[in-house]
N, CA, C and O atoms as a MOPAC input file, in Angstrom:
PM7 MOZYME 1SCF
protein

 N      0.84100 1    -1.13700 1    -0.00400 1
 C     -0.01700 1     0.00500 1     0.01400 1
 C      0.88800 1     1.24600 1     0.04500 1
 O      0.57800 1     2.21200 1    -0.65300 1
 N      1.91000 1     1.27500 1     0.75700 1
 C      2.82600 1     2.49700 1     0.75700 1
 C      3.35100 1     2.85900 1    -0.60800 1
 O      3.43400 1     4.03600 1    -0.95800 1
 N      3.72400 1     1.80200 1    -1.41800 1
 C      4.29500 1     1.89400 1    -2.68500 1
 C      3.17100 1     2.59700 1    -3.63700 1
 O      3.49700 1     3.48400 1    -4.42600 1
 N      1.92800 1     2.17700 1    -3.51900 1
 C      0.93500 1     2.63200 1    -4.29000 1
 C      0.64200 1     4.13800 1    -3.93600 1
 O      0.31800 1     4.92100 1    -4.82900 1
 N      0.75100 1     4.51100 1    -2.70600 1
 C      0.46200 1     5.82200 1    -2.23100 1
 C      1.55200 1     6.74000 1    -2.80100 1
 O      1.28100 1     7.82900 1    -3.30800 1
 N      2.86100 1     6.22600 1    -2.69000 1
 C      3.96300 1     6.97300 1    -3.27200 1
 C      3.81200 1     7.19800 1    -4.71200 1
 O      4.03900 1     8.30800 1    -5.19200 1
 N      3.42500 1     6.16600 1    -5.45100 1
 C      3.25600 1     6.27700 1    -6.96100 1
 C      2.14800 1     7.27000 1    -7.28900 1
 O      2.25400 1     8.05100 1    -8.23400 1
 N      1.04500 1     7.22500 1    -6.46400 1
 C     -0.03400 1     8.11500 1    -6.82100 1
 C      0.36300 1     9.59400 1    -6.36500 1
 O     -0.10800 1    10.57800 1    -6.93700 1
 N      1.21300 1     9.68400 1    -5.35500 1
 C      1.74700 1    11.02000 1    -4.99900 1
 C      2.52800 1    11.65900 1    -6.12200 1
 O      2.47200 1    12.86800 1    -6.34300 1
 N      3.30700 1    10.75600 1    -6.87200 1
 C      4.15300 1    11.24000 1    -7.98000 1
 C      3.13200 1    11.75400 1    -9.10800 1
 O      3.33200 1    12.82400 1    -9.68400 1
 N      2.09400 1    10.98900 1    -9.37800 1
 C      1.18600 1    11.41600 1   -10.37500 1
 C      0.44300 1    12.68000 1    -9.92500 1
 O      0.33700 1    13.60000 1   -10.73600 1
 N     -0.03300 1    12.78800 1    -8.80700 1
 C     -0.83500 1    13.97600 1    -8.28500 1
 C      0.06900 1    15.26000 1    -8.24000 1
 O     -0.39900 1    16.37400 1    -8.47400 1
 N      1.31600 1    15.05800 1    -7.94300 1
 C      2.16200 1    16.27700 1    -7.88600 1
 C      2.90000 1    16.55900 1    -9.23300 1
 O      3.75200 1    17.44500 1    -9.29900 1
 N      2.56700 1    15.81600 1   -10.26500 1
 C      2.92600 1    16.02900 1   -11.59000 1
 C      4.48700 1    15.87100 1   -11.80900 1
 O      5.08200 1    16.61100 1   -12.59200 1
 N      5.09600 1    14.92800 1   -11.12100 1
 C      6.53700 1    14.66500 1   -11.18800 1
 C      6.67900 1    13.26300 1   -11.76500 1
 O      7.81200 1    12.78600 1   -11.83800 1
 N      5.70300 1    12.61200 1   -12.15100 1
 C      5.67400 1    11.20400 1   -12.65300 1
 C      6.64300 1    11.10400 1   -13.85900 1
 O      7.46800 1    10.19000 1   -13.86700 1
 N      6.58900 1    11.97900 1   -14.86000 1
 C      7.44200 1    11.79600 1   -15.98900 1
 C      8.96400 1    11.98200 1   -15.58000 1
 O      9.81900 1    11.38100 1   -16.22900 1
 N      9.30300 1    12.75900 1   -14.57400 1
 C     10.60800 1    12.92300 1   -14.10900 1
 C     11.06400 1    11.59700 1   -13.40300 1
 O     12.15800 1    11.09500 1   -13.66400 1
 N     10.27300 1    11.09800 1   -12.58700 1
 C     10.51300 1     9.90000 1   -11.83500 1
 C     10.79600 1     8.70400 1   -12.79400 1
 O     11.76700 1     7.96500 1   -12.63100 1
 N      9.88600 1     8.55500 1   -13.81000 1
 C     10.06100 1     7.59100 1   -14.84800 1
 C     11.33300 1     7.69800 1   -15.62100 1
 O     12.02400 1     6.70400 1   -15.83900 1
 N     11.65400 1     8.91100 1   -16.04500 1
 C     12.92500 1     9.19000 1   -16.78500 1
 C     14.08100 1     8.86100 1   -15.84700 1
 O     15.06000 1     8.25800 1   -16.28700 1
 N     14.00400 1     9.22900 1   -14.59200 1
 C     15.15700 1     8.91200 1   -13.60100 1
 C     15.33500 1     7.42400 1   -13.50700 1
 O     16.46300 1     6.93100 1   -13.53300 1
 N     14.19100 1     6.65900 1   -13.39300 1
 C     14.37400 1     5.30400 1   -13.24300 1
 C     15.01700 1     4.50800 1   -14.50200 1
 O     15.76200 1     3.53900 1   -14.35200 1
 N     14.65300 1     5.01200 1   -15.70100 1
 C     15.18900 1     4.48200 1   -16.84600 1
 C     16.63100 1     4.90600 1   -16.91700 1
 O     17.45300 1     4.04300 1   -17.22700 1
 N     17.04100 1     6.14700 1   -16.66400 1
 C     18.39600 1     6.55100 1   -16.84200 1
 C     19.27400 1     5.94100 1   -15.80200 1
 O     20.47000 1     5.80200 1   -16.05800 1
 N     18.82000 1     5.58800 1   -14.72700 1
 C     19.62000 1     4.98700 1   -13.69000 1
 C     19.58800 1     3.49100 1   -13.81600 1
 O     20.23100 1     2.81100 1   -13.01600 1
 N     18.89100 1     2.94700 1   -14.75700 1
 C     18.90200 1     1.51000 1   -14.96200 1
 C     18.26100 1     0.67700 1   -13.87500 1
 O     18.68300 1    -0.44600 1   -13.60000 1
 N     17.19800 1     1.26400 1   -13.23900 1
 C     16.35800 1     0.55700 1   -12.32600 1
 C     15.76800 1    -0.76500 1   -12.84900 1
 O     15.37500 1    -0.87600 1   -14.01100 1
 N     15.72500 1    -1.70400 1   -12.00000 1
 C     15.24200 1    -2.99700 1   -12.41900 1
 C     13.70100 1    -3.00500 1   -12.02700 1
 O     13.26500 1    -2.20200 1   -11.20200 1
 N     12.92500 1    -3.91400 1   -12.63300 1
 C     11.43600 1    -4.05400 1   -12.42000 1
 C     11.31400 1    -4.57100 1   -10.87300 1
 O     11.95400 1    -5.54200 1   -10.46900 1
 N     10.55700 1    -3.93100 1   -10.17800 1
 C     10.34600 1    -4.18900 1    -8.67200 1
 C      9.19300 1    -5.30200 1    -8.57600 1
 O      8.32000 1    -5.44200 1    -9.43200 1
 N      9.30700 1    -6.01600 1    -7.49800 1
 C      8.21500 1    -6.97400 1    -7.33900 1
 C      6.91800 1    -6.33800 1    -7.09200 1
 O      6.80700 1    -5.38900 1    -6.31700 1
 N      5.96500 1    -6.83000 1    -7.71800 1
 C      4.64000 1    -6.17500 1    -7.55600 1
 C      4.24500 1    -5.20900 1    -8.77000 1
 O      3.10500 1    -4.78600 1    -8.96300 1
 N      5.29300 1    -4.94700 1    -9.50500 1
 C      5.03100 1    -3.96800 1   -10.65300 1
 C      4.64300 1    -4.77200 1   -11.87100 1
 O      5.17900 1    -5.85900 1   -12.08200 1
 N      3.73300 1    -4.27400 1   -12.67300 1
 C      3.35900 1    -4.97000 1   -13.89800 1
 C      4.27800 1    -4.90100 1   -14.96500 1
 O      4.27500 1    -5.83400 1   -15.76700 1
 N      5.16200 1    -3.85000 1   -15.13800 1
 C      6.10000 1    -3.67200 1   -16.17500 1
 C      7.36900 1    -3.10600 1   -15.65900 1
 O      7.41300 1    -2.61900 1   -14.52900 1
 N      8.41300 1    -3.15000 1   -16.44500 1
 C      9.68900 1    -2.58000 1   -16.05500 1
 C      9.62400 1    -1.07900 1   -16.30600 1
 O      8.70700 1    -0.59800 1   -16.97300 1
 N     10.59300 1    -0.34000 1   -15.77500 1
 C     10.53500 1     1.07200 1   -15.86500 1
 C     10.56400 1     1.63800 1   -17.31800 1
 O      9.93200 1     2.65100 1   -17.61600 1
 N     11.30600 1     0.95800 1   -18.18800 1
 C     11.39400 1     1.39000 1   -19.59000 1
 C      9.97200 1     1.30200 1   -20.31900 1
 O      9.56100 1     2.18400 1   -21.07300 1
 N      9.29600 1     0.17600 1   -20.01900 1
 C      7.95700 1     0.04900 1   -20.60400 1
 C      6.94400 1     0.96800 1   -19.93100 1
 O      6.00800 1     1.42000 1   -20.59000 1
 N      7.10200 1     1.26200 1   -18.62000 1
 C      6.24200 1     2.22500 1   -18.01300 1
 C      6.48300 1     3.65700 1   -18.58400 1
 O      5.51500 1     4.36200 1   -18.87000 1
 N      7.71400 1     4.07800 1   -18.74700 1
 C      7.97600 1     5.42800 1   -19.36700 1
 C      7.42700 1     5.35000 1   -20.85900 1
 O      6.85500 1     6.35500 1   -21.28200 1
 N      7.53800 1     4.35200 1   -21.61100 1
 C      7.03700 1     4.27900 1   -23.03000 1
 C      5.49700 1     4.41700 1   -22.95100 1
 O      4.91200 1     5.20100 1   -23.69800 1
 N      4.83300 1     3.64500 1   -22.03600 1
 C      3.31800 1     3.76300 1   -22.10500 1
 C      2.90700 1     5.16100 1   -21.74600 1
 O      1.98400 1     5.71000 1   -22.34800 1
 N      3.58700 1     5.76500 1   -20.75700 1
 C      3.16600 1     7.14600 1   -20.39500 1
 C      3.33700 1     8.14600 1   -21.42300 1
 O      2.49300 1     9.01400 1   -21.64700 1
 N      4.57100 1     8.01100 1   -22.13000 1
 C      4.84700 1     8.84600 1   -23.29300 1
 C      3.88400 1     8.67400 1   -24.40900 1
 O      3.40800 1     9.64300 1   -25.00000 1
 N      3.60200 1     7.47100 1   -24.69000 1
 C      2.59700 1     7.18900 1   -25.69400 1
 C      1.26700 1     7.71000 1   -25.55000 1
 O      0.62800 1     8.20000 1   -26.48100 1
 N      0.80200 1     7.58100 1   -24.20000 1
 C     -0.50700 1     8.17600 1   -23.88300 1
 C     -0.44200 1     9.64300 1   -24.02900 1
 O     -1.40400 1    10.23700 1   -24.51600 1
 N      0.66300 1    10.30100 1   -23.63000 1
 C      0.84200 1    11.72000 1   -23.60700 1
 C      0.85900 1    12.18100 1   -25.06800 1
 O      0.28600 1    13.22400 1   -25.38300 1
 N      1.47500 1    11.46000 1   -25.92600 1
 C      1.54500 1    11.77600 1   -27.40800 1
 C      0.11400 1    11.61000 1   -27.97600 1
 O     -0.41300 1    12.53800 1   -28.58900 1
 N     -0.43600 1    10.57900 1   -27.79800 1
 C     -1.74800 1    10.29300 1   -28.39300 1
 C     -2.93300 1    11.01000 1   -27.96000 1
 O     -3.86600 1    11.21500 1   -28.73600 1
 N     -2.93500 1    11.42900 1   -26.66500 1
 C     -4.10100 1    12.09000 1   -26.08800 1
 C     -3.82900 1    13.64200 1   -25.87000 1
 O     -4.78000 1    14.39500 1   -25.66100 1
 N     -2.63300 1    14.07200 1   -25.91600 1
 C     -2.44300 1    15.49200 1   -25.58500 1
 C     -1.63400 1    16.23600 1   -26.68900 1
 O     -2.11500 1    17.22400 1   -27.24400 1
 N     -0.40500 1    15.75400 1   -26.99900 1
 C      0.46300 1    16.37000 1   -27.89500 1
 C     -0.02100 1    16.52700 1   -29.27000 1
 O     -0.16000 1    17.63800 1   -29.78200 1
 N     -0.31100 1    15.29600 1   -29.94600 1
 C     -0.73000 1    15.36900 1   -31.37200 1
 C     -2.10100 1    15.99700 1   -31.49000 1
 O     -2.28800 1    16.82400 1   -32.38300 1
 N     -3.12200 1    15.65100 1   -30.61700 1
 C     -4.40200 1    16.47100 1   -30.76400 1
 C     -4.14700 1    17.99100 1   -30.57900 1
 O     -4.72900 1    18.76900 1   -31.33500 1
 N     -3.30900 1    18.46100 1   -29.61600 1
 C     -3.12600 1    19.74000 1   -29.37200 1
 C     -2.49600 1    20.38100 1   -30.54500 1
 O     -2.84800 1    21.50900 1   -30.88900 1
 N     -1.53500 1    19.68900 1   -31.21000 1
 C     -0.92600 1    20.32700 1   -32.43300 1
 C     -1.92700 1    20.45400 1   -33.52000 1
 O     -1.97900 1    21.44600 1   -34.24700 1
 N     -2.73100 1    19.42300 1   -33.62100 1
 C     -3.79400 1    19.56000 1   -34.76300 1
 C     -4.83700 1    20.57700 1   -34.48900 1
 O     -5.32500 1    21.18700 1   -35.44000 1
 N     -5.22000 1    20.81300 1   -33.28300 1
 C     -6.20200 1    21.80700 1   -32.92500 1
 C     -5.54600 1    23.20700 1   -33.18600 1
 O     -6.21000 1    24.08300 1   -33.73900 1
 N     -4.35400 1    23.41000 1   -32.82500 1
 C     -3.68800 1    24.67200 1   -33.03600 1
 C     -3.54200 1    24.95100 1   -34.58400 1
 O     -3.78700 1    26.06500 1   -35.04700 1
 N     -3.16400 1    23.97300 1   -35.29900 1
 C     -3.06200 1    24.08500 1   -36.65400 1
 C     -4.41400 1    24.38300 1   -37.33100 1
 O     -4.42000 1    25.21900 1   -38.23500 1
 N     -5.52100 1    23.79400 1   -36.98600 1
 C     -6.80800 1    23.93200 1   -37.41300 1
 C     -7.16100 1    25.46100 1   -37.12200 1
 O     -7.70500 1    26.15500 1   -37.98100 1
 N     -6.82500 1    25.93300 1   -35.88700 1
 C     -7.17000 1    27.30600 1   -35.54900 1
 C     -6.43600 1    28.29700 1   -36.39300 1
 O     -6.96900 1    29.34600 1   -36.75500 1
 N     -5.20100 1    27.95900 1   -36.71000 1
 C     -4.33200 1    28.85500 1   -37.54100 1
 C     -4.97900 1    28.92700 1   -38.93400 1
 O     -5.19300 1    30.01300 1   -39.47400 1
 N     -5.31200 1    27.65500 1   -39.55100 1
 C     -5.79000 1    27.72200 1   -40.77100 1
 C     -7.17700 1    28.36400 1   -40.99000 1
 O     -7.48400 1    28.94200 1   -42.03300 1
 N     -7.96000 1    28.22100 1   -39.96300 1
 C     -9.30700 1    28.88000 1   -40.02100 1
 C     -9.46200 1    30.31800 1   -39.48500 1
 O    -10.56100 1    30.87100 1   -39.45000 1
 N     -8.34200 1    30.89000 1   -39.07600 1
 C     -8.39600 1    32.17500 1   -38.52900 1
 C     -8.74400 1    33.27000 1   -39.57100 1
 O     -9.41100 1    34.25900 1   -39.26600 1
 N     -8.27500 1    33.05100 1   -40.77700 1
 C     -8.69900 1    33.99700 1   -41.76400 1
 C     -8.02100 1    35.33200 1   -41.85400 1
 O     -8.23400 1    36.15000 1   -42.74900 1
 N     -7.17200 1    35.48800 1   -40.83800 1
 C     -6.40700 1    36.69200 1   -40.66300 1
 C     -4.88500 1    36.41200 1   -40.62700 1
 O     -4.50900 1    35.24500 1   -40.51200 1
 N     -4.03500 1    37.37200 1   -40.71500 1
 C     -2.57800 1    37.14700 1   -40.65600 1
 C     -2.29800 1    36.55100 1   -39.34700 1
 O     -2.92000 1    36.92000 1   -38.35200 1
 N     -1.35300 1    35.60700 1   -39.29600 1
 C     -0.99600 1    34.87600 1   -38.16100 1
 C      0.21100 1    35.63100 1   -37.40600 1
 O      1.24000 1    35.95900 1   -37.99600 1
 N     -0.00900 1    35.85400 1   -36.13500 1
 C      1.09700 1    36.56800 1   -35.44200 1
 C      2.23900 1    35.66800 1   -35.18800 1
 O      2.08100 1    34.44900 1   -35.25100 1
 N      3.36200 1    36.19100 1   -34.90900 1
 C      4.57500 1    35.48300 1   -34.63600 1
 C      4.41000 1    34.70900 1   -33.30800 1
 O      4.95800 1    33.61800 1   -33.15200 1
 N      3.66000 1    35.27800 1   -32.36500 1
 C      3.45600 1    34.50700 1   -31.16000 1
 C      2.69300 1    33.17400 1   -31.39100 1
 O      3.08500 1    32.12100 1   -30.88800 1
 N      1.61600 1    33.26100 1   -32.15300 1
 C      0.85100 1    32.10200 1   -32.42000 1
 C      1.56000 1    31.10800 1   -33.17300 1
 O      1.34700 1    29.91800 1   -32.94100 1
 N      2.49200 1    31.51700 1   -34.16900 1
 C      3.35500 1    30.70500 1   -34.96800 1
 C      4.37900 1    29.99700 1   -34.14200 1
 O      4.60400 1    28.79900 1   -34.31300 1
 N      5.07000 1    30.79500 1   -33.15000 1
 C      5.85000 1    30.20500 1   -32.25300 1
 C      5.30300 1    29.09700 1   -31.41400 1
 O      5.86500 1    28.01400 1   -31.25200 1
 N      4.11200 1    29.47200 1   -30.87200 1
 C      3.42000 1    28.44900 1   -30.08500 1
 C      3.16500 1    27.17200 1   -30.80400 1
 O      3.39900 1    26.09700 1   -30.25000 1
 N      2.70500 1    27.24200 1   -31.99000 1
 C      2.52600 1    26.00400 1   -32.82700 1
 C      3.76800 1    25.32900 1   -33.03900 1
 O      3.82800 1    24.12200 1   -32.80300 1
 N      4.79100 1    25.97100 1   -33.46500 1
 C      6.08900 1    25.35000 1   -33.72600 1
 C      6.71800 1    24.76700 1   -32.45500 1
 O      7.36000 1    23.71900 1   -32.51800 1
 N      6.56400 1    25.35300 1   -31.43400 1
 C      7.06200 1    24.74800 1   -30.08100 1
 C      6.31700 1    23.62300 1   -29.66300 1
 O      6.92200 1    22.76100 1   -29.02600 1
 N      4.97800 1    23.45400 1   -29.93000 1
 C      4.18300 1    22.35000 1   -29.68900 1
 C      4.63700 1    21.20800 1   -30.57200 1
 O      4.87700 1    20.10600 1   -30.08000 1
 N      4.76400 1    21.45800 1   -31.90900 1
 C      5.24500 1    20.40400 1   -32.84400 1
 C      6.63800 1    19.98500 1   -32.47400 1
 O      6.91000 1    18.78400 1   -32.50200 1
 N      7.53900 1    20.86400 1   -32.13100 1
 C      8.85200 1    20.43100 1   -31.74600 1
 C      8.88500 1    19.63700 1   -30.39200 1
 O      9.72600 1    18.74700 1   -30.27000 1
 N      8.10100 1    19.88600 1   -29.47300 1
 C      8.02300 1    19.22500 1   -28.29100 1
 C      7.51300 1    17.72600 1   -28.53900 1
 O      8.05400 1    16.73400 1   -28.05100 1
 N      6.45800 1    17.71500 1   -29.31800 1
 C      5.97200 1    16.33700 1   -29.74000 1
 C      7.01400 1    15.52400 1   -30.44500 1
 O      7.17900 1    14.34600 1   -30.12500 1
 N      7.74300 1    16.10200 1   -31.40900 1
 C      8.83400 1    15.33000 1   -32.08100 1
 C      9.97900 1    15.01700 1   -31.11800 1
 O     10.57800 1    13.94900 1   -31.24300 1
 N     10.30200 1    15.85400 1   -30.20200 1
 C     11.31600 1    15.60200 1   -29.26200 1
 C     11.00600 1    14.39700 1   -28.33900 1
 O     11.88900 1    13.58400 1   -28.06900 1
 N      9.72400 1    14.28400 1   -27.84900 1
 C      9.28300 1    13.27000 1   -27.14200 1
 C      9.27700 1    11.95400 1   -27.75200 1
 O      9.57100 1    10.94300 1   -27.11400 1
 N      8.89900 1    11.94700 1   -29.15700 1
 C      8.91300 1    10.66300 1   -29.88500 1
 C     10.38300 1    10.31900 1   -30.13100 1
 O     10.72800 1     9.13800 1   -30.09200 1
 N     11.23000 1    11.25200 1   -30.37100 1
 C     12.65700 1    10.95900 1   -30.55200 1
 C     13.34900 1    10.41800 1   -29.25500 1
 O     14.19400 1     9.52700 1   -29.34800 1
 N     13.02900 1    10.90100 1   -28.16500 1
 C     13.56300 1    10.37100 1   -26.89200 1
 C     13.14600 1     8.95000 1   -26.60800 1
 O     13.93100 1     8.12300 1   -26.14500 1
 N     11.88000 1     8.69100 1   -26.90000 1
 C     11.33900 1     7.23100 1   -26.74100 1
 C     12.11800 1     6.33400 1   -27.61000 1
 O     12.57200 1     5.28400 1   -27.15400 1
 N     12.31900 1     6.72100 1   -28.96300 1
 C     13.09700 1     5.88000 1   -29.79400 1
 C     14.50900 1     5.63900 1   -29.41600 1
 O     15.07300 1     4.55300 1   -29.55400 1
 N     15.09700 1     6.80900 1   -28.88600 1
 C     16.45800 1     6.85700 1   -28.38800 1
 C     16.60200 1     5.88600 1   -27.22800 1
 O     17.47200 1     5.01600 1   -27.24200 1
 N     15.69600 1     6.04400 1   -26.16300 1
 C     15.77100 1     5.10300 1   -24.98400 1
 C     15.71200 1     3.64600 1   -25.30000 1
 O     16.46700 1     2.82700 1   -24.77700 1
 N     14.71600 1     3.32700 1   -26.24300 1
 C     14.57700 1     1.90500 1   -26.62500 1
 C     15.80300 1     1.41500 1   -27.38300 1
 O     16.17600 1     0.25600 1   -27.20200 1
 N     16.43400 1     2.19300 1   -28.19100 1
 C     17.58500 1     1.74400 1   -28.91400 1
 C     18.97100 1     1.67100 1   -28.08800 1
 O     19.85100 1     0.84400 1   -28.32400 1
 N     19.02700 1     2.58100 1   -27.16600 1
 C     20.31400 1     2.54500 1   -26.28500 1
 C     20.11100 1     1.46600 1   -25.11300 1
 O     21.08300 1     1.17900 1   -24.41400 1
 N     18.95300 1     0.90600 1   -24.90200 1
 C     18.82900 1    -0.09600 1   -23.94300 1
 C     19.54800 1    -1.29200 1   -24.24700 1
 O     19.34900 1    -1.91700 1   -25.28800 1
 N     20.48900 1    -1.68000 1   -23.26100 1
 C     21.39300 1    -2.82000 1   -23.61000 1
 C     20.61900 1    -4.16400 1   -23.77600 1
 O     21.00200 1    -4.99000 1   -24.60400 1
 N     19.62300 1    -4.36300 1   -23.05400 1
 C     18.79900 1    -5.53600 1   -23.09400 1
 C     18.15900 1    -5.66800 1   -24.48000 1
 O     18.12600 1    -6.75600 1   -25.05500 1
 N     17.65200 1    -4.55000 1   -25.00800 1
 C     17.00700 1    -4.63000 1   -26.33100 1
 C     18.07400 1    -4.85600 1   -27.41300 1
 O     17.79600 1    -5.55400 1   -28.38900 1
 N     19.29500 1    -4.28800 1   -27.27700 1
 C     20.33400 1    -4.48000 1   -28.25700 1
 C     20.81700 1    -6.04100 1   -28.17600 1
 O     21.20400 1    -6.59500 1   -29.20500 1
 N     20.78400 1    -6.70400 1   -26.98600 1
 C     21.12700 1    -8.12900 1   -26.96400 1
 C     20.03700 1    -8.99500 1   -27.53600 1
 O     20.32300 1    -9.97200 1   -28.23000 1
 N     18.76300 1    -8.65300 1   -27.25500 1
 C     17.69000 1    -9.50100 1   -27.63600 1
 C     17.37300 1    -9.39900 1   -29.11700 1
 O     17.07300 1   -10.39200 1   -29.77900 1
 N     17.44800 1    -8.16000 1   -29.62600 1
 C     17.01100 1    -7.98900 1   -31.05400 1
 C     18.12800 1    -7.15200 1   -31.81000 1
 O     17.81700 1    -6.04100 1   -32.23800 1
 N     19.31800 1    -7.60100 1   -31.97900 1
 C     20.41200 1    -6.69700 1   -32.57700 1
 C     20.19000 1    -6.31600 1   -33.95100 1
 O     20.73800 1    -5.32700 1   -34.43900 1
 N     19.25700 1    -7.20800 1   -34.71000 1
 C     18.99400 1    -6.81900 1   -36.04600 1
 C     18.09200 1    -5.56600 1   -36.20200 1
 O     18.08800 1    -4.90000 1   -37.23800 1
 N     17.30800 1    -5.27400 1   -35.08700 1
 C     16.49200 1    -3.97200 1   -35.08400 1
 C     17.16400 1    -2.90600 1   -34.27900 1
 O     17.23300 1    -1.76800 1   -34.74300 1
 N     17.66600 1    -3.19200 1   -33.10100 1
 C     18.15100 1    -2.19100 1   -32.18800 1
 C     19.63800 1    -2.01500 1   -32.48400 1
 O     20.29900 1    -2.95100 1   -32.93400 1
 N     20.16400 1    -0.81400 1   -32.23300 1
 C     21.61400 1    -0.66100 1   -32.46600 1
 C     21.82100 1     0.32100 1   -33.61800 1
 O     22.92300 1     0.36100 1   -34.16400 1
 N     20.88000 1     1.07300 1   -33.99900 1
 C     21.07500 1     2.00800 1   -35.09000 1
 C     21.78500 1     3.32800 1   -34.62400 1
 O     22.28000 1     4.09500 1   -35.45000 1
 N     21.81600 1     3.55900 1   -33.31300 1
 C     22.50400 1     4.65300 1   -32.84800 1
 C     24.03900 1     4.29600 1   -32.61200 1
 O     24.34000 1     3.43200 1   -31.78800 1
 N     24.91100 1     4.91000 1   -33.27800 1
 C     26.40700 1     4.53600 1   -33.17500 1
 C     26.95700 1     4.95000 1   -31.87400 1
 O     26.37700 1     5.74100 1   -31.13000 1
 N     28.09200 1     4.39500 1   -31.61500 1
 C     28.89000 1     4.79500 1   -30.40800 1
 C     29.53100 1     6.17700 1   -30.38900 1
 O     29.70900 1     6.78800 1   -29.33500 1
 N     29.88600 1     6.67000 1   -31.63400 1
 C     30.64500 1     7.90000 1   -31.57600 1
 C     29.69300 1     9.11800 1   -31.51300 1
 O     28.52400 1     9.02000 1   -31.88800 1
 N     30.20600 1    10.24400 1   -31.04100 1
 C     29.40300 1    11.42200 1   -30.75600 1
 C     28.72900 1    12.00000 1   -32.05600 1
 O     27.53200 1    12.28500 1   -32.07900 1
 N     29.53000 1    12.14700 1   -33.08700 1
 C     28.96700 1    12.78900 1   -34.36800 1
 C     27.86100 1    11.85800 1   -34.93800 1
 O     26.87600 1    12.35400 1   -35.48500 1
 N     28.00300 1    10.60800 1   -34.82500 1
 C     27.09100 1     9.66000 1   -35.33000 1
 C     25.69100 1     9.75400 1   -34.49300 1
 O     24.58800 1     9.74000 1   -35.04000 1
 N     25.88400 1     9.84400 1   -33.18000 1
 C     24.77700 1    10.20400 1   -32.26300 1
 C     24.03900 1    11.41300 1   -32.68300 1
 O     22.81200 1    11.39400 1   -32.79100 1
 N     24.73200 1    12.43800 1   -32.91800 1
 C     24.19200 1    13.71000 1   -33.21800 1
 C     23.36400 1    13.67500 1   -34.56700 1
 O     22.24800 1    14.18700 1   -34.65400 1
 N     24.00500 1    13.02300 1   -35.62100 1
 C     23.34800 1    12.81200 1   -36.85100 1
 C     22.02700 1    12.03900 1   -36.68000 1
 O     20.98900 1    12.42700 1   -37.21600 1
 N     22.09800 1    10.92100 1   -35.90800 1
 C     20.85800 1    10.14600 1   -35.69200 1
 C     19.88200 1    10.95200 1   -34.93000 1
 O     18.73100 1    11.02800 1   -35.36000 1
 N     20.20000 1    11.52700 1   -33.90700 1
 C     19.23600 1    12.36900 1   -33.15000 1
 C     18.56700 1    13.41000 1   -33.98600 1
 O     17.35400 1    13.61100 1   -33.92300 1
 N     19.45600 1    14.13600 1   -34.84700 1
 C     18.71800 1    15.08100 1   -35.79300 1
 C     17.92100 1    14.50000 1   -36.75600 1
 O     16.90800 1    15.09300 1   -37.12700 1
 N     18.26900 1    13.27800 1   -37.28200 1
 C     17.42100 1    12.59800 1   -38.16900 1
 C     16.07500 1    12.20100 1   -37.58000 1
 O     15.02900 1    12.38500 1   -38.20200 1
 N     16.12000 1    11.66000 1   -36.38400 1
 C     14.91300 1    11.17300 1   -35.73000 1
 C     14.04800 1    12.35900 1   -35.40700 1
 O     12.82300 1    12.28600 1   -35.50100 1
 N     14.65600 1    13.42400 1   -35.03800 1
 C     13.90900 1    14.63000 1   -34.70600 1
 C     13.20200 1    15.26300 1   -35.91900 1
 O     12.06000 1    15.71500 1   -35.83500 1
 N     13.93600 1    15.27600 1   -37.05700 1
 C     13.29700 1    15.65300 1   -38.27600 1
 C     12.23100 1    14.80000 1   -38.81100 1
 O     11.20500 1    15.28200 1   -39.29100 1
 N     12.47800 1    13.42000 1   -38.72800 1
 C     11.46900 1    12.52100 1   -39.06300 1
 C     10.20900 1    12.58100 1   -38.33600 1
 O      9.12300 1    12.31100 1   -38.84800 1
 N     10.39100 1    12.96200 1   -37.06700 1
 C      9.25400 1    12.95200 1   -36.10400 1
 C      8.40900 1    14.30800 1   -36.16400 1
 O      7.32200 1    14.40400 1   -35.59400 1
 N      8.96800 1    15.31400 1   -36.87100 1
 C      8.43900 1    16.56400 1   -36.98000 1
 C      7.36000 1    16.45600 1   -38.05500 1
 O      6.70200 1    17.44800 1   -38.37200 1

């Protein structure tokens, strides 16, 4: 019960995404009584966020811009671009986390492992993922 209360506290105080990211970054193992490991929990939360908030929000903003009938201000354009960039960044980070996971690379080396070890290779792949997600 104390674990459930603590997890609910994370949700209600809006720090759950940070806690999930910390668990994945620190390599935390799946704890007894948890349905999924930290990586899958982060993925599910991010997928729900993308599908129910980020993508619909972007589409609503785009629709409002297209239907406005007047000149679009820079503030509105910045807001829309920031929303799209945030959505793309979230999608990129999810792909990045799955590919950099050592277990995934061991289990399915033909699929995971597209991010190289060198810095410039990582920068190129990150930029490519970000552009493709936009």
